[in-house]
């Protein structure tokens, strides 16, 4: 074979070997990250990978001439640079809290559980229409700040005479972080009881949305906590316990997931460190308490754009091209690690159905037409809680039912107001317990 052909072939072969070596080193580094759970910001994994790579490069080039001995070190240098980017923080490692909102004061309450939470109060706009029972809102997430869109809905309720209180659950928004091991669904329920006690106004009406609905459902199953509740509204709940969490299948009508334009804005997952950390956590290969990134750094890094299609899945397909901006960049706050930790404790918990069957707190269930939630998550609560007096199936809305589009906020408020004032429901009571099998068949 002519020399002019041999040389390019050899060069191509060396490039392939170098690329394979580079990929192998990156895979080795990631494997060590998983095995060590990201200990020490990933530096032990990085040092070990670099040491193995250097030893291999020295062995590979031991019989070559001096300039050629440097060639095996090329993939080592490139791999060292790539993997080092996973070990270097680009966000502050201490918590950076959102600035206060311009339209409501932020209070900070220390609860009896030890949690320090951010509290928001919207007093009734007109004293003559004031409702006597305080109203408490539990937002979704879990461990997420209350969005500006939710704050606007709470303002609407206050204009209708409700004395509205909301708090960001521990670790979310402007509330203080907890040690990772303390994020549990049981702690969330205890915090709710402690919040009502700290409020000191007797029994409260409460609206729990999404994961907030899970906290509320579990509170209804605990007589000590339920004794603090006057009326309860469970809106679009997640799974209430381990058996429910393992249910898959029936969902609502088509959502905007996959149809809506891609969310714009900065993404932490475009940075190697956070792409690796959040990606491996989501796959279950790193624990929420991973040593790769601290909890505060993770909260600081995570952006609304990182939620991707999750936001679109909270809206109907028909709204795909007019999804509102739910939050400002400054107000957005979400702890992916703490959220995973809370969800794990739900999945690991035994059934609460036996306790829930003794509930006596008057309750209402709200289900969205285009829900991305598994239908059995809601119908399980309906089947097991005898005190659920009515179900309101909300047409033309997705998981985020009060979203500022059309008259959706007013319709949600009308349903809530009718139940809390014990007035006739504006929508049919659907599904009833007897209708659950047919309801699920209709949503295959």
mmCIF file of C-alpha atoms in Angstrom, residues 38 83 130 149 199 304 331 341 431:
data_model
loop_
_atom_site.group_PDB
_atom_site.id
_atom_site.type_symbol
_atom_site.label_atom_id
_atom_site.label_comp_id
_atom_site.label_asym_id
_atom_site.label_seq_id
_atom_site.Cartn_x
_atom_site.Cartn_y
_atom_site.Cartn_z
ATOM 1 C CA UNK A 38 -20.845 12.714 43.939
ATOM 2 C CA UNK A 83 -14.939 16.384 33.634
ATOM 3 C CA UNK A 130 -65.635 39.228 54.972
ATOM 4 C CA UNK A 149 -49.959 33.462 38.727
ATOM 5 C CA UNK A 199 -52.077 31.504 62.859
ATOM 6 C CA UNK A 304 -38.147 27.780 35.016
ATOM 7 C CA UNK A 331 -39.541 34.939 41.916
ATOM 8 C CA UNK A 341 -36.864 13.406 48.413
ATOM 9 C CA UNK A 431 -67.730 11.908 39.106
#
